[in-house]
Amino acid sequence: MNLWLRCQPRSIVVSEGREYWRSTIEVGSIQGAVGIDSPYKTMCGAIDEFIDVEYGEGVLEKAFAAETATEEIEAEGHAYICWLSKEGVVFEFQYGENGPEKGGEVTLGQFKLAVQTYLQFLRDPERKSIEVPFPE
């Protein structure tokens, strides 16, 4: 199955005098977006929580540091914590029905590609949609 990663604009939110782009980031195939239980769906949900480029760049720096780290590196967001290691990335959703829930493991390479693509999208003042091939 050939997968793609897509970032596209959804809406603009203004909070405390600051403008935030709400967007959609998703992984899909020729058959459409990957299902709700997919680890890719969890990854995209976590990345979509990045509030701005600066925060995303900090997460990306941690992802590159995880390549050589001997222990997991934590990247905390609003609703998710990302646990980064050279073996992969696991996401912990903070507001599950029974408390925090871990899941959605992806490779470190997949995560870095998704974050880099999302940052490229956020840096574009016109917020043009981006679609790139995504490794399985």
PDB file of C-alpha atoms in Angstrom:
ATOM      1  CA  MET A   1       0.000   0.000   0.000  1.00  0.00           C
ATOM      2  CA  ASN A   2       1.462   3.387  -0.993  1.00  0.00           C
ATOM      3  CA  LEU A   3       0.942   5.883   1.818  1.00  0.00           C
ATOM      4  CA  TRP A   4       0.960   9.673   1.741  1.00  0.00           C
ATOM      5  CA  LEU A   5       1.124  12.366   4.414  1.00  0.00           C
ATOM      6  CA  ARG A   6      -0.999  15.462   3.827  1.00  0.00           C
ATOM      7  CA  CYS A   7      -1.130  18.811   5.640  1.00  0.00           C
ATOM      8  CA  GLN A   8      -3.923  21.220   4.740  1.00  0.00           C
ATOM      9  CA  PRO A   9      -5.522  24.297   6.292  1.00  0.00           C
ATOM     10  CA  ARG A  10      -8.742  23.998   8.262  1.00  0.00           C
ATOM     11  CA  SER A  11      -9.385  27.349   9.974  1.00  0.00           C
ATOM     12  CA  ILE A  12      -7.810  30.264  11.859  1.00  0.00           C
ATOM     13  CA  VAL A  13      -8.336  30.719  15.595  1.00  0.00           C
ATOM     14  CA  VAL A  14      -7.555  33.980  17.408  1.00  0.00           C
ATOM     15  CA  SER A  15      -6.712  33.684  21.094  1.00  0.00           C
ATOM     16  CA  GLU A  16      -5.311  36.445  23.313  1.00  0.00           C
ATOM     17  CA  GLY A  17      -4.528  38.576  20.275  1.00  0.00           C
ATOM     18  CA  ARG A  18      -2.517  35.792  18.624  1.00  0.00           C
ATOM     19  CA  GLU A  19      -3.496  33.995  15.433  1.00  0.00           C
ATOM     20  CA  TYR A  20      -3.323  30.191  15.302  1.00  0.00           C
ATOM     21  CA  TRP A  21      -3.870  28.084  12.192  1.00  0.00           C
ATOM     22  CA  ARG A  22      -5.936  24.994  12.781  1.00  0.00           C
ATOM     23  CA  SER A  23      -5.005  22.420  10.228  1.00  0.00           C
ATOM     24  CA  THR A  24      -5.403  18.834   9.274  1.00  0.00           C
ATOM     25  CA  ILE A  25      -2.480  16.446   9.109  1.00  0.00           C
ATOM     26  CA  GLU A  26      -3.269  12.910   8.031  1.00  0.00           C
ATOM     27  CA  VAL A  27      -1.731   9.758   6.617  1.00  0.00           C
ATOM     28  CA  GLY A  28      -3.633   7.931   3.933  1.00  0.00           C
ATOM     29  CA  SER A  29      -3.487   5.715   0.888  1.00  0.00           C
ATOM     30  CA  ILE A  30      -5.209   5.549  -2.465  1.00  0.00           C
ATOM     31  CA  GLN A  31      -8.200   4.137  -0.555  1.00  0.00           C
ATOM     32  CA  GLY A  32      -8.434   7.268   1.636  1.00  0.00           C
ATOM     33  CA  ALA A  33      -7.310   8.346   5.096  1.00  0.00           C
ATOM     34  CA  VAL A  34      -5.997   5.606   7.368  1.00  0.00           C
ATOM     35  CA  GLY A  35      -8.479   4.383  10.009  1.00  0.00           C
ATOM     36  CA  ILE A  36      -9.131   5.841  13.441  1.00  0.00           C
ATOM     37  CA  ASP A  37      -7.256   3.048  15.266  1.00  0.00           C
ATOM     38  CA  SER A  38      -4.115   3.512  13.215  1.00  0.00           C
ATOM     39  CA  PRO A  39      -0.894   4.565  14.973  1.00  0.00           C
ATOM     40  CA  TYR A  40      -0.621   7.177  12.212  1.00  0.00           C
ATOM     41  CA  LYS A  41      -3.925   8.713  13.288  1.00  0.00           C
ATOM     42  CA  THR A  42      -2.570   9.016  16.844  1.00  0.00           C
ATOM     43  CA  MET A  43       0.678  10.551  15.580  1.00  0.00           C
ATOM     44  CA  CYS A  44      -1.222  13.100  13.472  1.00  0.00           C
ATOM     45  CA  GLY A  45      -3.438  13.987  16.436  1.00  0.00           C
ATOM     46  CA  ALA A  46      -0.369  14.693  18.559  1.00  0.00           C
ATOM     47  CA  ILE A  47       1.346  16.748  15.837  1.00  0.00           C
ATOM     48  CA  ASP A  48      -1.842  18.728  15.178  1.00  0.00           C
ATOM     49  CA  GLU A  49      -1.592  19.911  18.807  1.00  0.00           C
ATOM     50  CA  PHE A  50       1.648  21.811  18.067  1.00  0.00           C
ATOM     51  CA  ILE A  51       0.660  25.423  18.594  1.00  0.00           C
ATOM     52  CA  ASP A  52       3.369  27.084  16.531  1.00  0.00           C
ATOM     53  CA  VAL A  53       6.581  26.635  14.575  1.00  0.00           C
ATOM     54  CA  GLU A  54       8.822  27.319  17.585  1.00  0.00           C
ATOM     55  CA  TYR A  55       7.234  24.534  19.619  1.00  0.00           C
ATOM     56  CA  GLY A  56       7.388  22.134  16.654  1.00  0.00           C
ATOM     57  CA  GLU A  57      11.062  22.918  16.084  1.00  0.00           C
ATOM     58  CA  GLY A  58      11.756  22.035  19.727  1.00  0.00           C
ATOM     59  CA  VAL A  59      10.041  18.664  19.277  1.00  0.00           C
ATOM     60  CA  LEU A  60      12.007  18.059  16.072  1.00  0.00           C
ATOM     61  CA  GLU A  61      15.296  18.811  17.896  1.00  0.00           C
ATOM     62  CA  LYS A  62      14.329  16.217  20.513  1.00  0.00           C
ATOM     63  CA  ALA A  63      13.529  13.707  17.749  1.00  0.00           C
ATOM     64  CA  PHE A  64      17.026  14.154  16.272  1.00  0.00           C
ATOM     65  CA  ALA A  65      18.556  13.857  19.764  1.00  0.00           C
ATOM     66  CA  ALA A  66      16.660  10.579  20.271  1.00  0.00           C
ATOM     67  CA  GLU A  67      18.687   8.987  17.445  1.00  0.00           C
ATOM     68  CA  THR A  68      21.703   8.721  19.750  1.00  0.00           C
ATOM     69  CA  ALA A  69      20.129   8.942  23.219  1.00  0.00           C
ATOM     70  CA  THR A  70      20.374   5.970  25.574  1.00  0.00           C
ATOM     71  CA  GLU A  71      17.022   6.724  27.236  1.00  0.00           C
ATOM     72  CA  GLU A  72      13.604   7.868  26.011  1.00  0.00           C
ATOM     73  CA  ILE A  73      13.171  11.595  25.531  1.00  0.00           C
ATOM     74  CA  GLU A  74       9.884  13.218  26.502  1.00  0.00           C
ATOM     75  CA  ALA A  75       8.242  15.901  24.355  1.00  0.00           C
ATOM     76  CA  GLU A  76       5.185  17.200  26.146  1.00  0.00           C
ATOM     77  CA  GLY A  77       2.293  18.906  24.390  1.00  0.00           C
ATOM     78  CA  HIS A  78      -1.203  20.048  25.370  1.00  0.00           C
ATOM     79  CA  ALA A  79      -3.033  16.738  25.155  1.00  0.00           C
ATOM     80  CA  TYR A  80      -0.193  14.341  24.282  1.00  0.00           C
ATOM     81  CA  ILE A  81       3.225  13.353  25.528  1.00  0.00           C
ATOM     82  CA  CYS A  82       5.529  11.938  22.858  1.00  0.00           C
ATOM     83  CA  TRP A  83       8.077   9.370  24.097  1.00  0.00           C
ATOM     84  CA  LEU A  84      10.980   9.442  21.621  1.00  0.00           C
ATOM     85  CA  SER A  85      13.705   6.816  21.246  1.00  0.00           C
ATOM     86  CA  LYS A  86      15.761   5.345  18.417  1.00  0.00           C
ATOM     87  CA  GLU A  87      13.400   2.334  18.533  1.00  0.00           C
ATOM     88  CA  GLY A  88      10.360   4.513  17.786  1.00  0.00           C
ATOM     89  CA  VAL A  89       7.868   7.038  19.090  1.00  0.00           C
ATOM     90  CA  VAL A  90       4.953   6.256  21.403  1.00  0.00           C
ATOM     91  CA  PHE A  91       2.212   8.754  22.191  1.00  0.00           C
ATOM     92  CA  GLU A  92       0.461   9.173  25.528  1.00  0.00           C
ATOM     93  CA  PHE A  93      -2.945  10.833  25.314  1.00  0.00           C
ATOM     94  CA  GLN A  94      -3.480  12.680  28.607  1.00  0.00           C
ATOM     95  CA  TYR A  95      -7.284  12.763  28.634  1.00  0.00           C
ATOM     96  CA  GLY A  96      -8.364   9.157  28.107  1.00  0.00           C
ATOM     97  CA  GLU A  97     -11.507   7.797  29.752  1.00  0.00           C
ATOM     98  CA  ASN A  98      -9.404   5.949  32.344  1.00  0.00           C
ATOM     99  CA  GLY A  99      -6.595   8.466  32.633  1.00  0.00           C
ATOM    100  CA  PRO A 100      -3.524   8.724  30.400  1.00  0.00           C
ATOM    101  CA  GLU A 101      -3.430   6.142  27.571  1.00  0.00           C
ATOM    102  CA  LYS A 102      -0.275   5.121  25.688  1.00  0.00           C
ATOM    103  CA  GLY A 103      -0.349   3.901  22.105  1.00  0.00           C
ATOM    104  CA  GLY A 104       0.222   4.671  18.457  1.00  0.00           C
ATOM    105  CA  GLU A 105       3.830   3.590  17.994  1.00  0.00           C
ATOM    106  CA  VAL A 106       5.530   4.803  14.788  1.00  0.00           C
ATOM    107  CA  THR A 107       9.162   4.788  13.703  1.00  0.00           C
ATOM    108  CA  LEU A 108      11.384   7.722  14.558  1.00  0.00           C
ATOM    109  CA  GLY A 109      11.893   8.321  10.818  1.00  0.00           C
ATOM    110  CA  GLN A 110       8.141   8.480  10.181  1.00  0.00           C
ATOM    111  CA  PHE A 111       7.701  10.918  13.062  1.00  0.00           C
ATOM    112  CA  LYS A 112      10.537  13.203  11.909  1.00  0.00           C
ATOM    113  CA  LEU A 113       9.155  13.282   8.352  1.00  0.00           C
ATOM    114  CA  ALA A 114       5.679  14.136   9.640  1.00  0.00           C
ATOM    115  CA  VAL A 115       6.977  16.917  11.915  1.00  0.00           C
ATOM    116  CA  GLN A 116       9.236  18.357   9.192  1.00  0.00           C
ATOM    117  CA  THR A 117       6.356  18.387   6.701  1.00  0.00           C
ATOM    118  CA  TYR A 118       4.008  19.982   9.220  1.00  0.00           C
ATOM    119  CA  LEU A 119       6.588  22.679  10.011  1.00  0.00           C
ATOM    120  CA  GLN A 120       7.009  23.372   6.281  1.00  0.00           C
ATOM    121  CA  PHE A 121       3.235  23.809   6.091  1.00  0.00           C
ATOM    122  CA  LEU A 122       3.149  26.140   9.122  1.00  0.00           C
ATOM    123  CA  ARG A 123       5.989  28.297   7.757  1.00  0.00           C
ATOM    124  CA  ASP A 124       4.160  28.898   4.470  1.00  0.00           C
ATOM    125  CA  PRO A 125       2.281  32.215   4.841  1.00  0.00           C
ATOM    126  CA  GLU A 126      -0.275  31.032   2.268  1.00  0.00           C
ATOM    127  CA  ARG A 127      -0.771  27.687   4.053  1.00  0.00           C
ATOM    128  CA  LYS A 128      -0.830  25.722   0.791  1.00  0.00           C
ATOM    129  CA  SER A 129      -1.660  22.032   1.148  1.00  0.00           C
ATOM    130  CA  ILE A 130       1.323  19.662   1.110  1.00  0.00           C
ATOM    131  CA  GLU A 131       1.276  15.966   0.215  1.00  0.00           C
ATOM    132  CA  VAL A 132       4.382  13.772   0.388  1.00  0.00           C
ATOM    133  CA  PRO A 133       5.015  10.029   0.113  1.00  0.00           C
ATOM    134  CA  PHE A 134       5.045   8.401   3.568  1.00  0.00           C
ATOM    135  CA  PRO A 135       7.132   5.310   4.409  1.00  0.00           C
ATOM    136  CA  GLU A 136       5.365   2.210   5.724  1.00  0.00           C
TER     137      GLU A 136
END
